[in-house]
PDB file of C-alpha atoms in Angstrom:
ATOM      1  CA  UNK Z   1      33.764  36.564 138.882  1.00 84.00           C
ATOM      2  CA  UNK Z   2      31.637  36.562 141.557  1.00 83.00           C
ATOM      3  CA  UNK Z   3      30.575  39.653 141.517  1.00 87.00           C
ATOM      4  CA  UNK Z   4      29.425  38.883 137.851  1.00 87.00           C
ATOM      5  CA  UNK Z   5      28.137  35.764 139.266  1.00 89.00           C
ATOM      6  CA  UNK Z   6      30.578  33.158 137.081  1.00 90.00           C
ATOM      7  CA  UNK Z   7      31.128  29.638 138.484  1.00 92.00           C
ATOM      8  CA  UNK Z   8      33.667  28.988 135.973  1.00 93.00           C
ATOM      9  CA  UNK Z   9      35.496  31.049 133.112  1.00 93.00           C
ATOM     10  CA  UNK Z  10      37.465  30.274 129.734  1.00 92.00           C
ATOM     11  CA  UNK Z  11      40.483  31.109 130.259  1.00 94.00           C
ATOM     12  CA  UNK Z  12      43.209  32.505 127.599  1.00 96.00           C
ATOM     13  CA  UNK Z  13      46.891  33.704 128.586  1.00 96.00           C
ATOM     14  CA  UNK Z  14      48.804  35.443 126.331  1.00 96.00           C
ATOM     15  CA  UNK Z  15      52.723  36.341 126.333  1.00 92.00           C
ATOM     16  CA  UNK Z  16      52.873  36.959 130.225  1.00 90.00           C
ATOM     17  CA  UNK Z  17      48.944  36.032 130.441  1.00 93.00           C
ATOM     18  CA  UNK Z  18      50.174  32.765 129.664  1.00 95.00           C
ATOM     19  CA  UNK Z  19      52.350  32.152 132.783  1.00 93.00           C
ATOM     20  CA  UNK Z  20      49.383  33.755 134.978  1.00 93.00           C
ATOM     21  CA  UNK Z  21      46.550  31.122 133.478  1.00 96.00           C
ATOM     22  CA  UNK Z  22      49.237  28.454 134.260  1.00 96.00           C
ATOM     23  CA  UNK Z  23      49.234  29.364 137.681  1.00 94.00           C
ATOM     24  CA  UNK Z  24      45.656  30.723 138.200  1.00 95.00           C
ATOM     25  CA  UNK Z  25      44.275  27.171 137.075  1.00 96.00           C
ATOM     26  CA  UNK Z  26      46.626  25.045 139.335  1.00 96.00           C
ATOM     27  CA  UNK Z  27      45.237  27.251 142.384  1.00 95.00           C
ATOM     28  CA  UNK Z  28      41.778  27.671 141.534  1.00 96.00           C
ATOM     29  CA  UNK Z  29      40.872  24.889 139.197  1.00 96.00           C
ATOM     30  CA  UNK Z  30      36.962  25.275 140.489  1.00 95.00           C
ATOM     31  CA  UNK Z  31      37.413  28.830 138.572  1.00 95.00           C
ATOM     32  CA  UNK Z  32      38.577  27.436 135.338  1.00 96.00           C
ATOM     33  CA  UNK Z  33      36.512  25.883 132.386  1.00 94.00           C
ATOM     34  CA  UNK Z  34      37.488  22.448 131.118  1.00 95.00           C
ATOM     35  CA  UNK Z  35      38.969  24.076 128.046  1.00 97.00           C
ATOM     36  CA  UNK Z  36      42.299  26.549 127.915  1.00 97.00           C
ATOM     37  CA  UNK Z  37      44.209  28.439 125.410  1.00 98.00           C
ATOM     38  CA  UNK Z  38      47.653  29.204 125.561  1.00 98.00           C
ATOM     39  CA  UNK Z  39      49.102  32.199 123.307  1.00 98.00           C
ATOM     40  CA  UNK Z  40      52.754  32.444 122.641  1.00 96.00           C
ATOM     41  CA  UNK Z  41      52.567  31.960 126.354  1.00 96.00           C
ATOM     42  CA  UNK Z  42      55.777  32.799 128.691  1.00 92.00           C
ATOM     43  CA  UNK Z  43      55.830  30.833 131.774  1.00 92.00           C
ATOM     44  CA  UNK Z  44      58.301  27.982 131.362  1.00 92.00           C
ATOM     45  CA  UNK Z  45      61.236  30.545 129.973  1.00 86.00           C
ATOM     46  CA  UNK Z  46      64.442  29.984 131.532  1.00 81.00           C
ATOM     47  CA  UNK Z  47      66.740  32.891 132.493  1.00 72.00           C
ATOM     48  CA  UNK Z  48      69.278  32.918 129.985  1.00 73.00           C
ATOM     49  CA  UNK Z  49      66.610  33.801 127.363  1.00 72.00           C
ATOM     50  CA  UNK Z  50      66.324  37.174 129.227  1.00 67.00           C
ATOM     51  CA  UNK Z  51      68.973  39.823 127.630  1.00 63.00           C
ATOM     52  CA  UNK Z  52      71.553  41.260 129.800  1.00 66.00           C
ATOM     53  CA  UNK Z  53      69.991  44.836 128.878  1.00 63.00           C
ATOM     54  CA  UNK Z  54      66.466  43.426 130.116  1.00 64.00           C
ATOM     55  CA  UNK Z  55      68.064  42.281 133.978  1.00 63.00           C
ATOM     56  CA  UNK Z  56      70.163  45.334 134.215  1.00 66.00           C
ATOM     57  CA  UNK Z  57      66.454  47.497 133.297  1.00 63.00           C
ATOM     58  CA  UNK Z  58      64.475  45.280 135.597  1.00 65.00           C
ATOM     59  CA  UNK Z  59      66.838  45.609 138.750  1.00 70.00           C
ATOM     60  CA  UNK Z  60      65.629  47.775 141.616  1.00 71.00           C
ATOM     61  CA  UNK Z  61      67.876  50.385 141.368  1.00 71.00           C
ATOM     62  CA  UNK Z  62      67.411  51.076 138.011  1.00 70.00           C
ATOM     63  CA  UNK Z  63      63.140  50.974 138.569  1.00 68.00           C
ATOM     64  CA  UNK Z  64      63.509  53.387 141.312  1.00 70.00           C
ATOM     65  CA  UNK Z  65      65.333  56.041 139.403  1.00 72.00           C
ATOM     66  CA  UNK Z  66      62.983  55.739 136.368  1.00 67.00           C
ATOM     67  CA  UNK Z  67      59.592  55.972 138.865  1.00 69.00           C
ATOM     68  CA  UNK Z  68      60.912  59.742 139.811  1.00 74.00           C
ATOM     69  CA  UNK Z  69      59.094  62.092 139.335  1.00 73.00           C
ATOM     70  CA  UNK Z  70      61.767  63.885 136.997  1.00 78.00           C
ATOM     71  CA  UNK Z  71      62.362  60.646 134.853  1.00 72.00           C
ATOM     72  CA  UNK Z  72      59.144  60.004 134.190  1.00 69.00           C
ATOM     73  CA  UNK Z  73      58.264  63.706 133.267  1.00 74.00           C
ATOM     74  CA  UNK Z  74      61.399  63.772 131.087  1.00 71.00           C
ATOM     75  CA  UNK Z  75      59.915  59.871 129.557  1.00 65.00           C
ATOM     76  CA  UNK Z  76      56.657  62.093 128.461  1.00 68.00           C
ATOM     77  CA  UNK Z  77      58.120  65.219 127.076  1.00 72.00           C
ATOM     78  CA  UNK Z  78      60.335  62.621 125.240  1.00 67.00           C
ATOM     79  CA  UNK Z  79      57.432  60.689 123.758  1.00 64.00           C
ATOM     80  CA  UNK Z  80      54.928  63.274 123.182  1.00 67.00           C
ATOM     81  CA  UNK Z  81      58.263  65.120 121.342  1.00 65.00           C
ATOM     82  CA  UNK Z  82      58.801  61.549 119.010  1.00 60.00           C
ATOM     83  CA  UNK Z  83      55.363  61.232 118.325  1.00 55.00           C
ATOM     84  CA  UNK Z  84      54.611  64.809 116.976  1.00 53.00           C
ATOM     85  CA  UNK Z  85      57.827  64.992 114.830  1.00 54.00           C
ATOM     86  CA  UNK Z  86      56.774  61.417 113.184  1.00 52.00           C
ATOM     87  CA  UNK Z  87      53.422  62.584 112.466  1.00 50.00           C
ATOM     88  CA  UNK Z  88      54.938  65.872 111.150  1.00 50.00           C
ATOM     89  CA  UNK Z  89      57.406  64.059 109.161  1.00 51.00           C
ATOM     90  CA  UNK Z  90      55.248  61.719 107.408  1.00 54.00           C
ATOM     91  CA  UNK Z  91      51.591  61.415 108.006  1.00 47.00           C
ATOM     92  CA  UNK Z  92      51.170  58.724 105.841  1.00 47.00           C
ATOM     93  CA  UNK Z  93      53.386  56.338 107.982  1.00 53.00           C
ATOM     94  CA  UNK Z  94      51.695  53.960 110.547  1.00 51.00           C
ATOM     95  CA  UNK Z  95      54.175  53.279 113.636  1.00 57.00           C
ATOM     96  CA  UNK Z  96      54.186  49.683 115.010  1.00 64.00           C
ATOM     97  CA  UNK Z  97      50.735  49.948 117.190  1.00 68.00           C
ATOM     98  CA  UNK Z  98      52.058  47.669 119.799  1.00 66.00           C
ATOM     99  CA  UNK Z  99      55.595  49.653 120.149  1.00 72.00           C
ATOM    100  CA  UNK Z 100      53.447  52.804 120.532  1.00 76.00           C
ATOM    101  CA  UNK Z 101      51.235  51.153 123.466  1.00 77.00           C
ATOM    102  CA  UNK Z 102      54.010  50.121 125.022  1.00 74.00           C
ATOM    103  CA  UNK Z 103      56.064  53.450 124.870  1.00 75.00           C
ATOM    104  CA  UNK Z 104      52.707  55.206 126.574  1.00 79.00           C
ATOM    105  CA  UNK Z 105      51.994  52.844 129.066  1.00 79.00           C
ATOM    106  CA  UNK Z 106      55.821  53.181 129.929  1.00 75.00           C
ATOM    107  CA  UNK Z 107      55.587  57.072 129.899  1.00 75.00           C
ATOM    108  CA  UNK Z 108      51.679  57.535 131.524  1.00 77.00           C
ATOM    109  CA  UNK Z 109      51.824  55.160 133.602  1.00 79.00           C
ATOM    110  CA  UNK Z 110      52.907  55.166 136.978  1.00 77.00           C
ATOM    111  CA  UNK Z 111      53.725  51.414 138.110  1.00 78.00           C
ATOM    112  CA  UNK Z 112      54.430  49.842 134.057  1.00 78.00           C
ATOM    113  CA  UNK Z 113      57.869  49.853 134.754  1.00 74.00           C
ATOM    114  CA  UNK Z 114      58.075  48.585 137.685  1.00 75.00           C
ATOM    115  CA  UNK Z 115      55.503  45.471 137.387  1.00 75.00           C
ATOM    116  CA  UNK Z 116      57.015  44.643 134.194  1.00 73.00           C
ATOM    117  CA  UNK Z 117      60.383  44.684 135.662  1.00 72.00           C
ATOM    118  CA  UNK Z 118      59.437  42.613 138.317  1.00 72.00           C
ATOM    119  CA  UNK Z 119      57.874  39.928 136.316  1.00 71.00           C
ATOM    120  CA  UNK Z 120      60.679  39.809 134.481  1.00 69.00           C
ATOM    121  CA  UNK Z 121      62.335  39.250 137.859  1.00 67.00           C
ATOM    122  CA  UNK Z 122      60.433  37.220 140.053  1.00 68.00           C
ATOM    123  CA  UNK Z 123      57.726  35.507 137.366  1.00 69.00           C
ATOM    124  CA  UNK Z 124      55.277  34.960 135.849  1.00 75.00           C
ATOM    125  CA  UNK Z 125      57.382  34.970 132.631  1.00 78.00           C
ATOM    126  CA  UNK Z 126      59.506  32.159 134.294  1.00 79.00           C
ATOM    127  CA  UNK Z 127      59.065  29.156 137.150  1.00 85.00           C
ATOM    128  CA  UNK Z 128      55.483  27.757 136.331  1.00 90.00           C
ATOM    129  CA  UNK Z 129      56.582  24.530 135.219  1.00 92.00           C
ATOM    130  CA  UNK Z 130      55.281  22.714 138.540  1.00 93.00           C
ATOM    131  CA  UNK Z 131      51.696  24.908 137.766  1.00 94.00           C
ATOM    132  CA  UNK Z 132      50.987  22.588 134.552  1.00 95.00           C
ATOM    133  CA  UNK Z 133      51.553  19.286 136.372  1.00 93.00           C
ATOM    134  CA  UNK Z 134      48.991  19.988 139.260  1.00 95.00           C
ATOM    135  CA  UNK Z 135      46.374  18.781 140.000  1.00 96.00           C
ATOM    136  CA  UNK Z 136      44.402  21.649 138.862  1.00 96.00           C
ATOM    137  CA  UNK Z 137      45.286  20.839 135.149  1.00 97.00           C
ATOM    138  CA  UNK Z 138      43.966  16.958 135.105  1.00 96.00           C
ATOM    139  CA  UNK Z 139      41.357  16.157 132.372  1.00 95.00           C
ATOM    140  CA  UNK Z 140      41.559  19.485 130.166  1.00 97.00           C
ATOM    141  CA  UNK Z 141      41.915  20.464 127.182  1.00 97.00           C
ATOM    142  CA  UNK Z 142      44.757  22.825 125.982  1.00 98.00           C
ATOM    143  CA  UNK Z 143      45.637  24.859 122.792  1.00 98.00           C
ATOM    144  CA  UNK Z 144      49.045  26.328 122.678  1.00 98.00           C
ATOM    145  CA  UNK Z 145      49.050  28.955 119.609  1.00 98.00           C
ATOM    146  CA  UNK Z 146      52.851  29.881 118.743  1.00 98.00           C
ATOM    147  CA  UNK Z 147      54.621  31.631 116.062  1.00 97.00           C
ATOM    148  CA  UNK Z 148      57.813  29.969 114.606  1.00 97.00           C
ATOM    149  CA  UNK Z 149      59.682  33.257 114.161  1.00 96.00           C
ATOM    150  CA  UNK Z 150      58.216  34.035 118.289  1.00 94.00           C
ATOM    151  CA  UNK Z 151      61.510  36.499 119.484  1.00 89.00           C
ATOM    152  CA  UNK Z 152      60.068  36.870 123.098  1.00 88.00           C
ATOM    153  CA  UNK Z 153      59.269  33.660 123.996  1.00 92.00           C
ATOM    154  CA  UNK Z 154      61.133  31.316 122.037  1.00 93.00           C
ATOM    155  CA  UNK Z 155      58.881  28.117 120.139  1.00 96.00           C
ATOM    156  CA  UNK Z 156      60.672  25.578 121.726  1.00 96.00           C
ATOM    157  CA  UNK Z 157      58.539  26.130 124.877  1.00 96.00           C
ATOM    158  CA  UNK Z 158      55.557  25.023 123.122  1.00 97.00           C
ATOM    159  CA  UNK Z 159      55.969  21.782 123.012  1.00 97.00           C
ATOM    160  CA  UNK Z 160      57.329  21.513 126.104  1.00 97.00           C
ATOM    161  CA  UNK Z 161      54.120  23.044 128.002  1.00 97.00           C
ATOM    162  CA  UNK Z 162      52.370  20.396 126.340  1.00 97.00           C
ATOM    163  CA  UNK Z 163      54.576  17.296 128.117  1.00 97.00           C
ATOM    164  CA  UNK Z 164      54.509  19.160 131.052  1.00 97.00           C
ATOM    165  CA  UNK Z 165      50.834  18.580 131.027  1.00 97.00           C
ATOM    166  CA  UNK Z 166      49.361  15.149 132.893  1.00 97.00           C
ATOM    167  CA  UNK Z 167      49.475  12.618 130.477  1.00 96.00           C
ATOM    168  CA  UNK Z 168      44.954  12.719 130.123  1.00 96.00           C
ATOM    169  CA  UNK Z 169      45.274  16.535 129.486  1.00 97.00           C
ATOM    170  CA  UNK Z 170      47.782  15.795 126.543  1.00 96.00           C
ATOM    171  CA  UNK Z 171      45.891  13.464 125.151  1.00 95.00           C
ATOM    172  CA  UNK Z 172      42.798  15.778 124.754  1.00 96.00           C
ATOM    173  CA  UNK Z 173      45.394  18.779 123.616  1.00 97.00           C
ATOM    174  CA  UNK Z 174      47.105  20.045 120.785  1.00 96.00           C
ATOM    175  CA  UNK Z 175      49.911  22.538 119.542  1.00 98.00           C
ATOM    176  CA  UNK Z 176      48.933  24.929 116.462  1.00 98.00           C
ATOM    177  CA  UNK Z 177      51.937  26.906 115.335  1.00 97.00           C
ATOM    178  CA  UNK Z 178      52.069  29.584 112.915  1.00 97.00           C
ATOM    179  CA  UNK Z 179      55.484  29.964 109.856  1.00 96.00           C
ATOM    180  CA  UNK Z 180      57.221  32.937 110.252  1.00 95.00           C
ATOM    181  CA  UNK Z 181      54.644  34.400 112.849  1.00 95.00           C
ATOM    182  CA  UNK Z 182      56.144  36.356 115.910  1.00 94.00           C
ATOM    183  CA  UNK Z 183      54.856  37.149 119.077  1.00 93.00           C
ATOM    184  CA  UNK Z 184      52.218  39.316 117.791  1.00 92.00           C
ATOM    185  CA  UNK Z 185      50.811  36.728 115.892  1.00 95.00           C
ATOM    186  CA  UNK Z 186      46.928  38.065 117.504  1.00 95.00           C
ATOM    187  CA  UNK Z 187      47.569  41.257 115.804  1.00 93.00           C
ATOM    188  CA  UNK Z 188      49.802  39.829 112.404  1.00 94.00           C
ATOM    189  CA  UNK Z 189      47.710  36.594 112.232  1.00 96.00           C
ATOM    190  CA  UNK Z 190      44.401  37.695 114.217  1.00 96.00           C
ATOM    191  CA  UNK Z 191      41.556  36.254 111.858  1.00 97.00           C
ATOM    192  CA  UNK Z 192      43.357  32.682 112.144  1.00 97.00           C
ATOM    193  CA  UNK Z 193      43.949  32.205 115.954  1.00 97.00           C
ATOM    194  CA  UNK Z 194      40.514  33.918 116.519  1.00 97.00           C
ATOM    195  CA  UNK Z 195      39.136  31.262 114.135  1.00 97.00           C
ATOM    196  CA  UNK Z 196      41.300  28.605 115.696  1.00 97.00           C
ATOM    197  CA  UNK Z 197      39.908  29.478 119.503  1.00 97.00           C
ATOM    198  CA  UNK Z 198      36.509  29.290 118.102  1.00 96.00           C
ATOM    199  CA  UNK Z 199      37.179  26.310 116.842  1.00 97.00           C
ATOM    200  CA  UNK Z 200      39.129  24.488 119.999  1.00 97.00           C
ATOM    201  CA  UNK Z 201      35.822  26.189 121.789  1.00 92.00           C
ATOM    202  CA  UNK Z 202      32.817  24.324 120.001  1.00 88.00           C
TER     203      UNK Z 202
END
């Protein structure tokens, strides 16, 4: 920011982004406009939302066997393998795009694994609760954008980041929530929450 020379930004977490604006404005509320958007945002989620599969994957032993070299060469071969035979099979067929970003980034590149892994650990996905009642968050405005059918970060933390907020940031704030959306909803519902932000941004 200051090398662009910004006083202040908008800012707009999503999924994991979420938990990092909560904190980013509570320690550097200077940096943040007046006005802040919340997407399906993680931050608040407790720890028995987080599978069994998804600690075991994110603890360090595991992480340091799949950042070999050999793992992650095998991880490449396997994905540039899957990918051929799909498009060989049936050209026609479009793959999930955000499964297919997230299977690169988790072959290519060299520290996905292990930042995801320990966010899942150690936060931002979790712990931020004391972030929205800071000072930092007095006398803002807040969308929260959620999807009902949200499998990642369940919609009951919606409107609980809202009471979380001080009581004059509620009152200038509101919770938008889309049926049977998940926690895509940018990509499934894109025109509405773009039309909503610009909206909430007037």
């Amino acid at each position: 920011m200051q090398y662009l020379q910004w006083d202040k930004a908008i800012i707009a977490g999503l999924s994991m982004g979420g938990g990092i604006a909560m904190t980013f404005t509570a320690q550097f509320p200077y940096l943040v406009d007046d006005k802040i958007v919340l997407i399906a945002s993680a931050g608040i989620m407790e720890a028995t939302d987080i599978s069994r599969t998804s600690k075991f994957m994110s603890s360090p032993f595991v992480q340091t066997m799949t950042s070999s070299v050999p793992v992650r060469k095998y991880l490449q071969r396997l994905i540039t393998k899957n990918t051929t035979s799909a498009v060989a099979a049936d050209a026609k067929k479009v793959e999930d795009p955000v499964t297919e970003i997230v299977r690169l980034q988790s072959a290519h590149l060299t520290g996905y694994n292990a930042a995801i892994s320990s966010s899942l650990r150690d936060g931002p996905v979790r712990g931020q609760a004391s972030s929205l009642s800071a000072d930092g968050w007095v006398d803002r405005a807040v969308l929260v954008i959620h999807g009902t059918d949200d499998r990642t970060v369940n919609a009951r933390y919606a409107p609980l980041i809202l009471s979380l907020l001080p009581s004059s940031t509620r009152e200038r704030s509101h919770l938008l929530t889309f049926n049977g959306a998940g926690h895509d909803l940018t990509i499934s519902h894109s025109q509405e929450v773009t039309q909503a932000m610009l909206d909430f941004f007037k």
